[in-house]
Short mmCIF file of C-alpha atoms in Angstrom, two decimals:
data_model
loop_
_atom_site.label_atom_id
_atom_site.label_comp_id
_atom_site.label_asym_id
_atom_site.label_seq_id
_atom_site.Cartn_x
_atom_site.Cartn_y
_atom_site.Cartn_z
CA MET A 8 -50.41 18.81 -37.38
CA GLU A 9 -50.17 21.25 -40.27
CA ASP A 10 -46.45 20.46 -40.65
CA ASN A 11 -46.99 16.98 -42.03
CA LYS A 12 -48.37 18.30 -45.34
CA ASN A 13 -44.81 18.97 -46.58
CA ILE A 14 -44.14 15.36 -47.61
CA THR A 15 -43.53 15.13 -51.35
CA LEU A 16 -44.43 12.15 -53.48
CA ALA A 17 -42.36 10.69 -56.29
CA PRO A 18 -43.59 11.51 -59.80
CA ALA A 19 -45.69 8.86 -61.53
CA ASN A 20 -43.47 8.82 -64.64
CA PRO A 21 -39.85 9.28 -63.55
CA PRO A 22 -37.51 10.76 -66.15
CA ARG A 23 -35.08 8.51 -68.00
CA TYR A 24 -31.48 8.95 -66.90
CA LYS A 25 -28.66 8.64 -69.41
CA THR A 26 -25.53 9.41 -67.40
CA LEU A 27 -24.14 8.27 -64.08
CA LYS A 28 -23.90 11.89 -62.95
CA SER A 29 -27.66 12.46 -63.43
CA ILE A 30 -28.37 9.23 -61.56
CA SER A 31 -26.13 10.20 -58.64
CA GLU A 32 -27.69 13.71 -58.50
CA ARG A 33 -31.19 12.21 -58.36
CA LYS A 34 -30.03 9.77 -55.71
CA GLN A 35 -28.73 12.64 -53.58
CA GLN A 36 -32.02 14.54 -54.01
CA LEU A 37 -34.03 11.52 -52.90
CA LEU A 38 -31.67 10.82 -49.99
CA THR A 39 -32.00 14.43 -48.79
CA GLY A 40 -35.80 14.18 -48.98
CA ILE A 41 -35.81 10.88 -47.12
CA ARG A 42 -33.63 12.27 -44.36
CA ALA A 43 -35.85 15.35 -44.01
CA ASP A 44 -38.98 13.18 -43.81
CA HIS A 45 -37.27 10.91 -41.27
CA ALA A 46 -36.34 13.87 -39.08
CA GLN A 47 -39.92 15.15 -39.26
CA MET A 48 -41.32 11.73 -38.33
CA ASP A 49 -38.90 11.51 -35.40
CA THR A 50 -40.09 14.88 -34.13
CA LEU A 51 -43.76 13.93 -34.44
CA TRP A 52 -43.17 10.54 -32.78
CA LYS A 53 -41.36 12.12 -29.85
CA ASP A 54 -44.24 14.57 -29.42
CA LEU A 55 -46.71 11.67 -29.34
CA THR A 56 -44.80 9.45 -26.96
CA THR A 57 -43.45 12.01 -24.50
CA LYS A 58 -45.00 11.42 -21.11
CA HIS A 59 -46.19 14.69 -19.71
CA GLU A 60 -45.76 15.35 -16.02
CA GLN A 61 -48.88 15.34 -13.93
CA PRO A 62 -48.99 18.65 -12.11
CA THR A 63 -51.76 17.95 -9.59
CA LYS A 64 -52.68 15.25 -7.10
CA GLY A 65 -56.12 14.97 -8.69
CA LEU A 66 -54.66 13.87 -12.01
CA LYS A 67 -52.40 11.36 -10.26
CA MET A 68 -55.41 9.92 -8.43
CA ALA A 69 -57.40 9.73 -11.68
CA ASP A 70 -54.51 7.90 -13.33
CA MET A 71 -54.33 5.38 -10.47
CA LEU A 72 -58.10 4.82 -10.64
CA ASN A 73 -57.91 4.31 -14.38
CA THR A 74 -55.09 1.77 -14.00
CA GLY A 75 -56.96 -0.03 -11.20
CA ALA A 76 -60.13 -0.19 -13.27
CA GLY A 77 -58.17 -1.69 -16.16
CA ILE A 78 -56.60 -4.33 -13.93
CA PHE A 79 -59.99 -5.18 -12.39
CA ASP A 80 -61.57 -5.40 -15.85
CA GLY A 81 -58.82 -7.77 -17.03
CA ALA A 82 -59.23 -9.95 -13.95
CA MET A 83 -62.99 -10.15 -14.45
CA LEU A 84 -62.53 -11.10 -18.10
CA GLY A 85 -60.08 -13.84 -17.11
CA TRP A 86 -62.48 -15.17 -14.49
CA LYS A 87 -65.40 -15.22 -16.96
CA LEU A 88 -63.33 -17.03 -19.58
CA TYR A 89 -62.14 -19.52 -16.97
CA ARG A 90 -65.70 -20.23 -15.83
CA LYS A 91 -66.98 -20.54 -19.39
CA TYR A 92 -64.30 -22.85 -20.76
CA TYR A 93 -63.24 -24.86 -17.68
CA GLY A 94 -65.89 -27.53 -18.24
CA PHE A 95 -65.07 -27.71 -21.94
CA LEU A 96 -61.36 -28.14 -21.31
CA SER A 97 -61.84 -30.72 -18.55
CA LYS A 98 -63.30 -33.15 -21.12
CA PHE A 99 -59.86 -33.50 -22.69
CA LYS A 100 -58.00 -34.34 -19.48
CA LYS A 101 -56.83 -37.92 -18.90
CA LYS A 102 -58.97 -39.86 -16.49
CA ASP A 103 -57.34 -42.41 -14.19
CA LYS A 104 -59.13 -45.77 -13.91
#
């Protein structure tokens, strides 16, 4: 996490450029900085999103329990919402005479 302090910010008052050569040199400097920052962000993103292997059966079981609890929680929420709003929604249904 200490590596992400290397990002540089653009100066508040950029210098005035008078020649095309100075503009193209500044463009190359900025492009190099952008590419370096992009490579650093790619590295950090890959570190965050890499799925680590689970070495033990206990961790696999804990992961399955966690997933099951999430599914059960979602099902209970759906059921509660259904029960709460079913009567409200049935008022808008067409009634046959």
